[in-house]
Coordinates of C-alpha atoms in Angstrom, one line a residue:
Chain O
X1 CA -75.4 -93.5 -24.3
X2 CA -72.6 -94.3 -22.2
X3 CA -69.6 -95.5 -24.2
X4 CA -69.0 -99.0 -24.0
X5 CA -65.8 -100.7 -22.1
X6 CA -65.4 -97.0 -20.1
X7 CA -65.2 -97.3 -16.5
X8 CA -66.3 -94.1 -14.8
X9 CA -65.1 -93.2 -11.4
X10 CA -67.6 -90.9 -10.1
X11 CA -65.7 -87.6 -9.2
X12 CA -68.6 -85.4 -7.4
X13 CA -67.2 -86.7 -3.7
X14 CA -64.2 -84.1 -3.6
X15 CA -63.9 -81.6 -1.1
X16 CA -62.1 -80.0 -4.3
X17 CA -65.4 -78.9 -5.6
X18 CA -66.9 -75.8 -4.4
X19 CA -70.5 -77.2 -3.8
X20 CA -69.5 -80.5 -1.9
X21 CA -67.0 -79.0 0.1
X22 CA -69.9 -76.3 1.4
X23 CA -71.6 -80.0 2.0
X24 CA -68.7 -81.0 4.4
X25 CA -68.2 -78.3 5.8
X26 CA -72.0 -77.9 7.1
X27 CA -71.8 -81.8 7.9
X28 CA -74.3 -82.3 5.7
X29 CA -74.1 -86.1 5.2
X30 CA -78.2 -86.2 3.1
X31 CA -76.5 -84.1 0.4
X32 CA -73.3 -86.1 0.2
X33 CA -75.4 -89.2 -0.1
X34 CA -77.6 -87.8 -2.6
X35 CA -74.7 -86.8 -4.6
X36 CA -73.5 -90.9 -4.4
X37 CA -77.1 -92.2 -5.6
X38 CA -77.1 -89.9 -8.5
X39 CA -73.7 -91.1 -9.7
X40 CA -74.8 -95.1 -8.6
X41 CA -78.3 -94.4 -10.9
X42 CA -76.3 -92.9 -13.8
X43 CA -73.9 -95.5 -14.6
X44 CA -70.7 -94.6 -12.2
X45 CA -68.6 -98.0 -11.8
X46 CA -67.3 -96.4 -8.5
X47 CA -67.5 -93.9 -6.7
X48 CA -64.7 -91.5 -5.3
X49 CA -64.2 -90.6 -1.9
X50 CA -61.9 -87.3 -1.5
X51 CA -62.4 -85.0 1.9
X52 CA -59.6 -83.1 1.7
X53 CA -57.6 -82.7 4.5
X54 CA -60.2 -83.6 7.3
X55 CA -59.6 -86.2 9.9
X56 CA -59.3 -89.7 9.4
X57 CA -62.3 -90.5 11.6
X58 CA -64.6 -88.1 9.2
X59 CA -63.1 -90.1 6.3
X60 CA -64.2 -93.7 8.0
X61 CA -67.8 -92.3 8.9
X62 CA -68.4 -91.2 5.3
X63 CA -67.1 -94.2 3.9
X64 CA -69.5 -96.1 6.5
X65 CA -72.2 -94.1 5.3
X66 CA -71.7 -94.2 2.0
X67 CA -71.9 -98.1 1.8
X68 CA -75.8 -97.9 3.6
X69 CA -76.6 -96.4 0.1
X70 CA -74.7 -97.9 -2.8
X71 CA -73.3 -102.0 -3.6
X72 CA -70.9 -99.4 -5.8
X73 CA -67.0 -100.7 -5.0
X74 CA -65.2 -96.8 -3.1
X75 CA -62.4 -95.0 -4.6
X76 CA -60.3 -93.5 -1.3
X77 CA -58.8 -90.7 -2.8
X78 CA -56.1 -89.3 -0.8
X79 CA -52.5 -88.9 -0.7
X80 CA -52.3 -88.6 3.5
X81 CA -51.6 -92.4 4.8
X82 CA -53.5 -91.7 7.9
X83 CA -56.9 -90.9 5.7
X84 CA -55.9 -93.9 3.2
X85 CA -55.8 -96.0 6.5
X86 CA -58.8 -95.2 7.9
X87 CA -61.0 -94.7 5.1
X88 CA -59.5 -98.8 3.8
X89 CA -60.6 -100.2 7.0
X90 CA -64.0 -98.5 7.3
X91 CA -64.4 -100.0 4.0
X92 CA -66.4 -103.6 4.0
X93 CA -65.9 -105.3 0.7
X94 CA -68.9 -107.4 1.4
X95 CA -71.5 -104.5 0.9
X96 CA -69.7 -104.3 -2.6
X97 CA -70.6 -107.7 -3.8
X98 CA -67.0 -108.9 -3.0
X99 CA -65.4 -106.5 -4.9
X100 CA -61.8 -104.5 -3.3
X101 CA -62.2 -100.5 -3.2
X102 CA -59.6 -98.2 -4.8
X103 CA -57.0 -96.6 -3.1
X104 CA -56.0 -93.2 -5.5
X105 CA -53.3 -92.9 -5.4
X106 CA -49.6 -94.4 -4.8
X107 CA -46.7 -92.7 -6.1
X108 CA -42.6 -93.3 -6.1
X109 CA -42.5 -90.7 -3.3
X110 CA -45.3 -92.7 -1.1
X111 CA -44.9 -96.3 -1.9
X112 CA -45.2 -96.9 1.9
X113 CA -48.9 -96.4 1.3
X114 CA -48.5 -100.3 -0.1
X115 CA -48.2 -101.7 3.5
X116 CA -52.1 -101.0 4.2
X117 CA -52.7 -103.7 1.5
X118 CA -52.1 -106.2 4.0
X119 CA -55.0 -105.1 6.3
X120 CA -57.3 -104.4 3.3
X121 CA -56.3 -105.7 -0.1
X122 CA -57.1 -102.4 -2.7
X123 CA -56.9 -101.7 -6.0
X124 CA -54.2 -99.1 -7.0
X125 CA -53.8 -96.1 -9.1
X126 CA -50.3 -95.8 -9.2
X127 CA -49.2 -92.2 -10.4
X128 CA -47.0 -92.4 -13.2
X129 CA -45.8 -88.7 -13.8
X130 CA -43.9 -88.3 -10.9
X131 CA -40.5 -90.7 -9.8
X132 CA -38.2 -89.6 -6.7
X133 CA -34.7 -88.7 -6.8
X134 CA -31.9 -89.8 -4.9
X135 CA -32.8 -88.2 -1.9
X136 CA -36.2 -89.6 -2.0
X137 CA -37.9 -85.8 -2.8
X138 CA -40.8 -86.0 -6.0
X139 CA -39.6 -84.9 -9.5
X140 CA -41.9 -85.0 -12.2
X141 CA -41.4 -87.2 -15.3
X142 CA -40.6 -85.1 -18.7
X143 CA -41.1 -87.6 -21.1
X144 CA -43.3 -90.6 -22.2
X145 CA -40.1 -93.4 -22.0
X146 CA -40.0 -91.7 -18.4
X147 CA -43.4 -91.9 -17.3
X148 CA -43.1 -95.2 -18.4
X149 CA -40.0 -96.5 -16.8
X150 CA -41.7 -95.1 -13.7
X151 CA -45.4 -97.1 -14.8
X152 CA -42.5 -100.1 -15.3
X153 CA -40.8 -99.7 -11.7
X154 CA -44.5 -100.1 -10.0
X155 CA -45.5 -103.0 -12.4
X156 CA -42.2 -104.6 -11.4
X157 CA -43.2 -104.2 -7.6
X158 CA -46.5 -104.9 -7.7
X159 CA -46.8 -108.9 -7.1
X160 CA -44.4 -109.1 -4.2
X161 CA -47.4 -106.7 -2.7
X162 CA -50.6 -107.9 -4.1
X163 CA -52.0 -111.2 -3.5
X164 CA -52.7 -113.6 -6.5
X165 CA -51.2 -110.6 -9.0
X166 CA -52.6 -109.9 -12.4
X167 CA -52.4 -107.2 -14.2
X168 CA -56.0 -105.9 -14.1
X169 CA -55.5 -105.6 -10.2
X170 CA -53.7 -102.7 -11.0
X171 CA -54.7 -99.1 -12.4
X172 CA -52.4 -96.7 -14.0
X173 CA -52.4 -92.8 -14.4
X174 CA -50.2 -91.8 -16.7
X175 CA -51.5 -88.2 -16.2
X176 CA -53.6 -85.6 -18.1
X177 CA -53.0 -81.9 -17.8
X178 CA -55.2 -79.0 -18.7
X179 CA -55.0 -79.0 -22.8
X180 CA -55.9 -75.2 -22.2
X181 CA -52.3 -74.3 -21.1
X182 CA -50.1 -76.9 -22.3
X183 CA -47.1 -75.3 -24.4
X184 CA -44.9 -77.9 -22.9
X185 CA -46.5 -80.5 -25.0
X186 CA -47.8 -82.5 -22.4
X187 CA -51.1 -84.1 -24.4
X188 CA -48.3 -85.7 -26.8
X189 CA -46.1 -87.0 -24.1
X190 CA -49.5 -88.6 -22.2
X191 CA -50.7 -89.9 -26.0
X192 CA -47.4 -92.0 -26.4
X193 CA -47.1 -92.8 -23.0
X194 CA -50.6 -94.6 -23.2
X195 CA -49.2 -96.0 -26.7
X196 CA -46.0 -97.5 -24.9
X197 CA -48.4 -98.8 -21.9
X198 CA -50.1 -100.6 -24.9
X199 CA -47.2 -102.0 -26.6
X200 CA -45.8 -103.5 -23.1
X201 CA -47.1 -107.6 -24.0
X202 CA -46.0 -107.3 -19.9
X203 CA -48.7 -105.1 -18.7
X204 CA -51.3 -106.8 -21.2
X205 CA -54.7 -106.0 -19.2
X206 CA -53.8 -103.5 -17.1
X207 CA -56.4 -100.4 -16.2
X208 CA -55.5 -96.8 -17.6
X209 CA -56.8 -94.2 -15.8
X210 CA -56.9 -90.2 -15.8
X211 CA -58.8 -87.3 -14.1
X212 CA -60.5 -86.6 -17.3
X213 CA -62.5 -83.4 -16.1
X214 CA -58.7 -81.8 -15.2
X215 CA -58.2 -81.9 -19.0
X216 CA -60.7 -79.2 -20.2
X217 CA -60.6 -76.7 -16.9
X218 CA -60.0 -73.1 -17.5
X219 CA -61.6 -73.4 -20.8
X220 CA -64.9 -71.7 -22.0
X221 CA -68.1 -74.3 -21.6
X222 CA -68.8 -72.8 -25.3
X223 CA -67.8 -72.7 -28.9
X224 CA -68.6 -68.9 -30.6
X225 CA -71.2 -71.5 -32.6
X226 CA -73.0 -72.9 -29.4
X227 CA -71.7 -76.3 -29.4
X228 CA -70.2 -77.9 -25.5
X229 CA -66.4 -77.5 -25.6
X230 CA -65.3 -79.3 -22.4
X231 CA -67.6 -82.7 -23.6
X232 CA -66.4 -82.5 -26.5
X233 CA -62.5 -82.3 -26.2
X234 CA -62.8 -84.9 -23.5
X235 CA -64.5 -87.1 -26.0
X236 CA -61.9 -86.4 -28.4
X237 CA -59.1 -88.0 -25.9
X238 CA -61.4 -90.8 -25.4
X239 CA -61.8 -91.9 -28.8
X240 CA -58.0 -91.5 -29.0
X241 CA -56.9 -93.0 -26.3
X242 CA -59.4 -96.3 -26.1
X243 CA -58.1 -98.2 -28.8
X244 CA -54.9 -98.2 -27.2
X245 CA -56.4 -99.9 -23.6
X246 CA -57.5 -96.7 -21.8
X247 CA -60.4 -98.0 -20.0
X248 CA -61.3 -95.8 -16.4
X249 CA -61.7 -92.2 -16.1
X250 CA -62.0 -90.5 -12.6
X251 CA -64.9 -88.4 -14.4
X252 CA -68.3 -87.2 -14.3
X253 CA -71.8 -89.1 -14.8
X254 CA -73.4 -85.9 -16.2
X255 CA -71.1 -85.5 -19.1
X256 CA -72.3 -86.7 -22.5
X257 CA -68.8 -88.8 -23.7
X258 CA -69.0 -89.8 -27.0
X259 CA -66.7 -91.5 -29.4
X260 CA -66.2 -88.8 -32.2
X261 CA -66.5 -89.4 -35.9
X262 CA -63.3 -88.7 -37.6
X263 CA -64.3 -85.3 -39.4
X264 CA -65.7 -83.9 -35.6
X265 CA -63.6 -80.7 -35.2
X266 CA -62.9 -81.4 -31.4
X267 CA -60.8 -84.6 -32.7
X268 CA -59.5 -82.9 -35.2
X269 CA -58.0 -80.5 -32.6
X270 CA -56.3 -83.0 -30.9
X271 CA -54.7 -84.5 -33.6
X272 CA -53.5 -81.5 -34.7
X273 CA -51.8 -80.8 -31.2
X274 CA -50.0 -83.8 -31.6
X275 CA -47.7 -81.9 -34.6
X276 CA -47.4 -78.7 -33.1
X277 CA -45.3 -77.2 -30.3
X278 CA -45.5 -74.5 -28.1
X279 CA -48.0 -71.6 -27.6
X280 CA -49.0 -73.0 -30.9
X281 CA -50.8 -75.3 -29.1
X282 CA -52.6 -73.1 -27.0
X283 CA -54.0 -71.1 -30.4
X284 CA -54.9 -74.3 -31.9
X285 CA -57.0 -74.5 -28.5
X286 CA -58.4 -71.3 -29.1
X287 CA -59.2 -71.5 -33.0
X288 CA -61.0 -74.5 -31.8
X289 CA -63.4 -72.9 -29.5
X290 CA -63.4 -69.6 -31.0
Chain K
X1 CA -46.9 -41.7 -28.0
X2 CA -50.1 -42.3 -27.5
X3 CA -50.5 -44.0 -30.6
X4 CA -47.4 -46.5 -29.7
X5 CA -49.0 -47.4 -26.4
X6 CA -52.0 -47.8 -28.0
X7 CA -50.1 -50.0 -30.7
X8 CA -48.5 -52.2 -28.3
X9 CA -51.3 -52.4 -25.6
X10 CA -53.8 -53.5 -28.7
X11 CA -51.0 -56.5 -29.6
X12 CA -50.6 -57.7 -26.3
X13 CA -54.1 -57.8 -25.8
X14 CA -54.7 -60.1 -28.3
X15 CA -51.9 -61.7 -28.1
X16 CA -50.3 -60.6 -31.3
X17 CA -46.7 -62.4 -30.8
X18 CA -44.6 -61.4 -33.8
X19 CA -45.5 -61.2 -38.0
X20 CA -44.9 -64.6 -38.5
X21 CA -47.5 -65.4 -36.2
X22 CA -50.9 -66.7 -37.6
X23 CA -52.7 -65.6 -34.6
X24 CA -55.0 -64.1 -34.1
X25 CA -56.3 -64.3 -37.4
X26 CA -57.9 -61.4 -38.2
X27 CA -54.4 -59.7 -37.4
X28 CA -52.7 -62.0 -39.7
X29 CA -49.5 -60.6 -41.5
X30 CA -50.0 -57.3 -39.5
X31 CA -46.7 -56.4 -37.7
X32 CA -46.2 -58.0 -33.9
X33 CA -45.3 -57.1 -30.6
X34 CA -41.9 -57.5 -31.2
X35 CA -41.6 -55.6 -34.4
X36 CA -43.5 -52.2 -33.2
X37 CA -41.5 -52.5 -30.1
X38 CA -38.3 -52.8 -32.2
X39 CA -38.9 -50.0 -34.6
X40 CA -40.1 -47.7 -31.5
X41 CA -36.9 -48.2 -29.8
X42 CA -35.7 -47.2 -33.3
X43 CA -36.9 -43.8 -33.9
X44 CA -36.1 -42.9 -30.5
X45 CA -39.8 -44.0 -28.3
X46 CA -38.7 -43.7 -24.8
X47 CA -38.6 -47.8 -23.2
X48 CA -41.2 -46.3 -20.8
X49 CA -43.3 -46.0 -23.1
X50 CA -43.2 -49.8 -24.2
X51 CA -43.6 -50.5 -20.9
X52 CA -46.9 -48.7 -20.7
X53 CA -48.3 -50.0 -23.8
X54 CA -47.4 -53.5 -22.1
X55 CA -49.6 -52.6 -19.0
X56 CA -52.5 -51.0 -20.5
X57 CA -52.9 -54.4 -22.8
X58 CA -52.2 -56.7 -19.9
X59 CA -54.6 -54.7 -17.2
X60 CA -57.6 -55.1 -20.5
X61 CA -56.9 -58.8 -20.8
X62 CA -57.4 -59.2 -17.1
X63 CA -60.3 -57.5 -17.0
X64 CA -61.9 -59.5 -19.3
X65 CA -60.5 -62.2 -17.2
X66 CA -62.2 -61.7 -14.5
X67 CA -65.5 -61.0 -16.1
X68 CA -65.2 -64.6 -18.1
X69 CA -65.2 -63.0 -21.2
X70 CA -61.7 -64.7 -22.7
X71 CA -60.1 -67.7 -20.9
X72 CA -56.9 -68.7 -19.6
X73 CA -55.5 -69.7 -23.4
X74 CA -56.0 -66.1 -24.2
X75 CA -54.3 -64.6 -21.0
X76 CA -51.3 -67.2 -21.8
X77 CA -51.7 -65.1 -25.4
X78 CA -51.4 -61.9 -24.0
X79 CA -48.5 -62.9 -22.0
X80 CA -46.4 -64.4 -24.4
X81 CA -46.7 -61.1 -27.0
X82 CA -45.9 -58.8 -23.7
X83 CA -42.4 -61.1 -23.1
X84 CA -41.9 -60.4 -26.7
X85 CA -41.9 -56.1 -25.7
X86 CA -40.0 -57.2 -22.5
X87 CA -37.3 -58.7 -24.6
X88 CA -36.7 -55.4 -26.1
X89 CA -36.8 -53.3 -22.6
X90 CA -34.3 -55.9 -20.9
X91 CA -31.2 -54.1 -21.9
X92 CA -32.7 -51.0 -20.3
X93 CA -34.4 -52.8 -17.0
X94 CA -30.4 -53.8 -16.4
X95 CA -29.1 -50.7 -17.2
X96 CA -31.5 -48.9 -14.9
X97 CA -32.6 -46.6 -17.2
X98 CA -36.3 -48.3 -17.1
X99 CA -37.3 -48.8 -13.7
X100 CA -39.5 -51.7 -12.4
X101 CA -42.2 -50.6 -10.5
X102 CA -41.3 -53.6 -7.5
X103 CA -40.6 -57.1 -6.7
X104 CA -42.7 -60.2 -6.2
X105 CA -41.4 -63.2 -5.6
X106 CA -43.9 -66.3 -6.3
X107 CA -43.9 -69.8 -5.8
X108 CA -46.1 -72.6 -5.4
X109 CA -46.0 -74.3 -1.6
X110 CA -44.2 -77.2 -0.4
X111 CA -45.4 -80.3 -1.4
X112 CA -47.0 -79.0 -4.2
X113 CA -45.9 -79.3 -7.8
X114 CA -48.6 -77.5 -9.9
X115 CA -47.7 -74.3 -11.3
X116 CA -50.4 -72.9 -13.6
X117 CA -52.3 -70.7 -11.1
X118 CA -48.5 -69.7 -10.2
X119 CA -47.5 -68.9 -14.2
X120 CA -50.1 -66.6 -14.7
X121 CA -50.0 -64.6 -12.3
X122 CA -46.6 -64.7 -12.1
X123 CA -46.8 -63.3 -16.1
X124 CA -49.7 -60.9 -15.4
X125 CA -48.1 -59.2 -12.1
X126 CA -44.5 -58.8 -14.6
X127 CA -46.9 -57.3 -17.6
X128 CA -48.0 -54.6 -14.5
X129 CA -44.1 -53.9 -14.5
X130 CA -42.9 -55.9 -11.2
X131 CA -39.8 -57.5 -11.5
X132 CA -40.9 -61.4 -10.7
X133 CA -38.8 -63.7 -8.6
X134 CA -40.5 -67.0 -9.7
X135 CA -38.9 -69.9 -6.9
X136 CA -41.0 -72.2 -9.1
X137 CA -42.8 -75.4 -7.3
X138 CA -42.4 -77.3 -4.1
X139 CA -41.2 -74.4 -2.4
X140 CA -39.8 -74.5 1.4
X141 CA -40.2 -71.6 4.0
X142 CA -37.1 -71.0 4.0
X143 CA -36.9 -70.3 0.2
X144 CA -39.3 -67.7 0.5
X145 CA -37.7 -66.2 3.4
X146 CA -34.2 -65.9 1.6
X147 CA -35.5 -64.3 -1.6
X148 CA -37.5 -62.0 0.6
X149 CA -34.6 -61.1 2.3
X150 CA -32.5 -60.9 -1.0
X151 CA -34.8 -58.3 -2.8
X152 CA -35.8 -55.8 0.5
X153 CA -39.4 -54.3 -0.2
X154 CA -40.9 -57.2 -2.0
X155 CA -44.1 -58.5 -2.3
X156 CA -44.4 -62.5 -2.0
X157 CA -46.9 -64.6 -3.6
X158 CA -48.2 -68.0 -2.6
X159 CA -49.7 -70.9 -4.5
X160 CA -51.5 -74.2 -3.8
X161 CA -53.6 -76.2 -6.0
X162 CA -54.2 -78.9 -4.0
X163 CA -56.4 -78.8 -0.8
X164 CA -53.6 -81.4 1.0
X165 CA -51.1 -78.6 0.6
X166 CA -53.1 -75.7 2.0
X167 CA -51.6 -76.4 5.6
X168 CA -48.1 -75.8 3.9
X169 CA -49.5 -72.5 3.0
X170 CA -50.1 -71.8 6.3
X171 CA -46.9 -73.1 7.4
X172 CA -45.4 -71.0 5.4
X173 CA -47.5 -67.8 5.7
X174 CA -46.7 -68.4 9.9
X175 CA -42.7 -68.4 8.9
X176 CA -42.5 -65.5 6.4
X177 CA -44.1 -63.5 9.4
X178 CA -42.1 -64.3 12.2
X179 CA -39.0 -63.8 9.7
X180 CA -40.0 -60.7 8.0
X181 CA -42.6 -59.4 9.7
X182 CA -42.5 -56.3 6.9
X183 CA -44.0 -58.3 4.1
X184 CA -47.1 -57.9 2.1
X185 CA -48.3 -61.8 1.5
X186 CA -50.5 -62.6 -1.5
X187 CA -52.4 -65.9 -1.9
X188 CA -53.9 -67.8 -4.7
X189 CA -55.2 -71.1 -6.0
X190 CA -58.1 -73.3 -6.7
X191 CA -59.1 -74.4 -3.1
X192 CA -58.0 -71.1 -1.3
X193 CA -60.9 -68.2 -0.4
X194 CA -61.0 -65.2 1.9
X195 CA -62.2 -67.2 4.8
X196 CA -58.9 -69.1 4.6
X197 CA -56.6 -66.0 3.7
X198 CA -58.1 -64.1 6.9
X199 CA -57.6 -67.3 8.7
X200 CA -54.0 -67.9 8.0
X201 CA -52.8 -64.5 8.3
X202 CA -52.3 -63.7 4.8
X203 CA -52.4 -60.2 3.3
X204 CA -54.7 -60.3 0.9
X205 CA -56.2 -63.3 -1.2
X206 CA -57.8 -63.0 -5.3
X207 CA -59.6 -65.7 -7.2
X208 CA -57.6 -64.2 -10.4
X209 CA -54.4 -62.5 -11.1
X210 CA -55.9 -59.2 -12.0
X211 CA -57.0 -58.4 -8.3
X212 CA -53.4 -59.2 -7.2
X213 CA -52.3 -56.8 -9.6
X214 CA -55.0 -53.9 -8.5
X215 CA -53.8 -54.7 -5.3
X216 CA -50.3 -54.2 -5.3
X217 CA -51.2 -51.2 -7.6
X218 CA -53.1 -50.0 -4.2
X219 CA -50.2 -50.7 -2.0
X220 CA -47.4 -48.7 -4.4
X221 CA -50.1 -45.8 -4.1
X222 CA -50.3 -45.5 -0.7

C-alpha cells in the first residue's frame, strides 16, 4: 500500500545507477522505456530523467521518447544548463495532461538556470543545503536557520520568475544525507529544517522533497534478525517528516514505505539520533541493524 | 608484543573507542584503544608497535569491507578507535622517532562537495601508516599540484561522487601529469570504474579503500 499524500519521483532513470547506465551506454532505448512503464504501472507521480553528463541532444531524444510511453509529468534532473535546456524544450506538456515537468535542480550557485522558465515554465526543486559566498563559489549550509534562510532567499525570488506564483509551484530539498555516516548530525539539522519550513505561514503549501534512497546507502539490506533495514529507516523518516508537510520523495516504486507504529525499532532509531551526537550516532545506527 | 598488537589491532577492529564507550557491547567496560595505547607507551612498548597493532586492525576491517561482511558504520568505528592510538603516537610522528610509511594527499574534485568516499579512505590509507594530506572538497588542479609539490614522493588521491564532476577528474588527472609527471594517481567514487581510470590516465582505480591501501602497499615494496 502506497502511503497516502506521498508523491514519488521515480529514480530508476539515472545514469548514476549501475544497470541503467550499462542501458545508455549500449543505446538501449527498449530497456530504458521499460524501466519508465514499470515506475508509471506502480504508482510513480513522475518520473526522473538523469543521463549524466551525455549530450544535450541524447537528453531531448530520451525525453521525446519517454513521452510515446507514459501521460507521467518528467523530472529533468541535471545540474548542466545546456542538458536542462534541451531536455525542457523536448518536453511537450500536452502529452502530460497539461501538467509542467520538473526541472531538479536550481541552487544559489546556478540560479541562472531560472531564465529557461520563460521558454518552458517548470516546476523547481530548489536545493536548500548549499548558498554562495561573496565570490559567487558554493558553500554548504551548516545549520537548519541556514538552510532555511537559503529555502527563504529562493521563496523570496520565486514570483518575479514564475508566472501566476503559488507556493505549490515550487519544490524544496532541504537535503538528506546517508544516516550511515552522519556524526556531524546532519538527520537533526534536515528534521528542524523541515520543522522551520512548516512553521513559515509564508511558504504554507509548498512541496518538500529529498532523494530518499541517498539516506540508507552504504548500509546492510539486513538486520542480524532478517527484517529490511533500508525500507525500513526510510519509513521511519517518512512518518517523521510527513506531519510536518514533507510530501515528494525522488525514490523508488519497489520499496515498501510504510508509516511506522510508534514502538517499530526503525523509528525508534531515529528518534533517538535526534539526542545524540557524534560517532554516537553511527553506533546507534549499528545497534539498530545489528 | 605480540600480545599488544594483538590488543590494539582487536580494539580497532571493532571499533573499541575508549572505556567509557558503550560500544561495541559485548566489549562493554573493557579497557579502549586509548587506554592500552596509553599504558603501553607506559611500560616502555616501542610507538611502532602501536602503530602495528593500528594496521593489522584496520587491514581486517577492510577486508571484511570488501567482502560485505560489516558496512561503512563499522569502518567509520574502526577509524575513530585507530585516531584514538594515533593520538598517542603524535608526539613521536613529530619528533621523528616513528616514521610514516608515505604521503597521500586526497581530495574530492572540483565542483564536487561530497566527501564520504573521500573520509574513508582518507582514514583507512592513515590507519595503513601514510601521513594524509586531506585538501578536503571542491578541490582545483592547482591545489593538488601544490601539495604534491610540497610533500615530494607522495601519492595523490582523487574523488568524485557525482557523474557531472567526473570530467573534473580528468581535468585534473591531465594537470597533475603534465606538472608532476612522477606521481602515482589513485581514483575513487561511486560513478568511477576501471574502464574510466584506464581512460583518463589514472594510476590505478578501487571500488573500496582497502585495494588503495594493498596498492600503495605494492608500490612501497617495489
Amino acid at each position: 500500500m502506497p502511503i497516502e499524500g506521498l508523491k514519488i519521483i521515480g529514480e530508476s532513470i539515472n545514469d548514476s545507477i549501475p544497470s541503467t547506465r550499462q542501458l545508455f551506454e549500449t543505446n538501449d532505448i527498449e530497456g530504458i522505456l521499460e524501466l519508465v512503464k514499470m515506475q508509471d504501472e506502480r504508482g510513480a507521480a513522475c518520473i526522473d530523467v538523469n543521463v549524466g553528463t551525455r549530450s544535450p541532444g541524447f537528453m531531448a531524444d530520451i525525453v521525446s521518447q519517454i513521452q510515446q510511453i507514459t501521460t507521467k509529468p518528467l523530472s529533468i534532473d541535471t545540474p548542466d544548463i545546456e542538458i536542462a535546456a534541451a531536455g525542457l524544450e523536448a518536453y511537450r506538456p500536452d502529452l502530460a495532461n497539461g501538467r509542467k515537468p520538473i526541472l531538479n535542480s536550481i541552487s544559489q550557485s546556478r540560479l541562472e538556470m531560472f531564465e529557461l522558465y520563460k521558454t518552458r515554465p517548470f516546476i523547481p526543486i530548489l536545493l536548500t543545503t548549499e548558498d554562495v559566498n561573496e565570490n559567487g563559489e558554493p558553500v554548504m549550509n551548516k545549520t537548519a536557520m541556514e538552510t532555511y534562510q537559503t529555502a527563504k532567499k529562493f521563496m523570496n525570488a520565486a514570483p518575479d520568475i514564475i508566472d501566476d506564483f503559488s507556493n505549490d509551484q515550487i519544490i524544496l530539498d532541504p537535503g538528506i544525507v546517508p544516516i550511515g555516516s552522519d556524526s556531524e548530525g546532519n538527520f537533526k539539522r534536515l528534521m528542524e529544517t523541515i520543522q522551520l519550513i512548516h512553521e513559515d505561514p509564508g511558504m504554507t503549501g509548498v512541496n518538500m522533497s529529498v532523494g530518499l534512497s541517498n539516506f540508507t546507502v552504504m548500509l546492510p539490506q539486513k538486520c542480524a534478525d532478517g527484517t529490511p533495514v533500508r525500507s525500513a529507516l526510510e519509513s521511519a523518516f517518512l512518518t517523521m517528516a510527513m506531519p510536518l508537510g514533507f510530501n515528494m520523495i525522488i525514490g523508488s516504486v519497489k520499496r515498501n514505505y510504510q508509516i511506522l507504529p510508534e514502538n517499530h525499532s526503525a523509528l525508534q532509531c531515529l528518534t533517538d539520533i535526534l539526542n545524540l551526537e557524534g560517532f554516537d550516532i553511527i553506533t546507534r545506527v549499528i545497534t539498530f541493524y545489528s | 608484543m605480540q600480545n599488544i598488537i594483538e590488543e590494539i589491532a582487536i580494539r580497532v577492529e571493532k571499533g573499541k573507542v575508549n572505556k567509557m564507550s558503550p560500544f561495541p557491547p559485548d566489549m562493554k567496560d573493557q579497557d579502549g584503544a586509548d587506554e592500552i595505547a596509553a599504558a603501553a607507551l607506559k611500560e616502555g612498548v616501542k610507538p611502532d608497535t602501536l602503530l602495528e597493532g593500528c594496521m593489522l586492525g584496520m587491514d581486517r576491517i577492510g577486508v571484511k569491507f570488501s567482502e560485505n561482511k560489516v558496512f561503512v558504520p563499522e569502518l567509520l568505528m574502526a577509524a575513530k578507535a585507530m585516531s584514538a592510538v594515533m593520538k598517542h603516537l603524535q608526539p613521536f610522528l613529530e619528533s621523528g622517532e616513528v616514521k610514516h610509511r608515505g604521503k597521500f594527499v586526497i581530495g574530492t574534485v572540483s565542483g564536487d562537495l561530497h566527501d564520504i568516499g573521500k573520509n574513508l579512505a582518507a582514514m583507512t590509507i592513515k590507519g595503513n601508516g601514510f601521513e594524509v594530506i586531506d585538501l578536503g572538497v571542491d578541490v582545483p588542479s592547482n591545489k593538488f599540484i601544490q601539495a604534491i609539490q610540497e610533500n615530494p614522493g607522495c601519492f595523490v588521491g582523487l574523488s568524485a561522487l557525482l557523474t557531472t564532476t567526473m570530467v573534473n577528474m580528468e581535468k585534473s588527472v591531465r594537470d597533475i601529469r603534465e606538472n608532476c609527471p612522477d606521481t602515482r594517481i589513485l581514483i575513487g567514487g561511486a560513478p568511477v570504474n576501471q574502464d574510466f581510470c584506464q581512460k583518463i590516465g589514472a594510476d590505478f582505480y578501487s571500488a573500496d579503500p582497502q585495494g588503495a591501501v594493498e596498492f600503495l602497499n605494492r608500490m612501497r615494496a617495489n
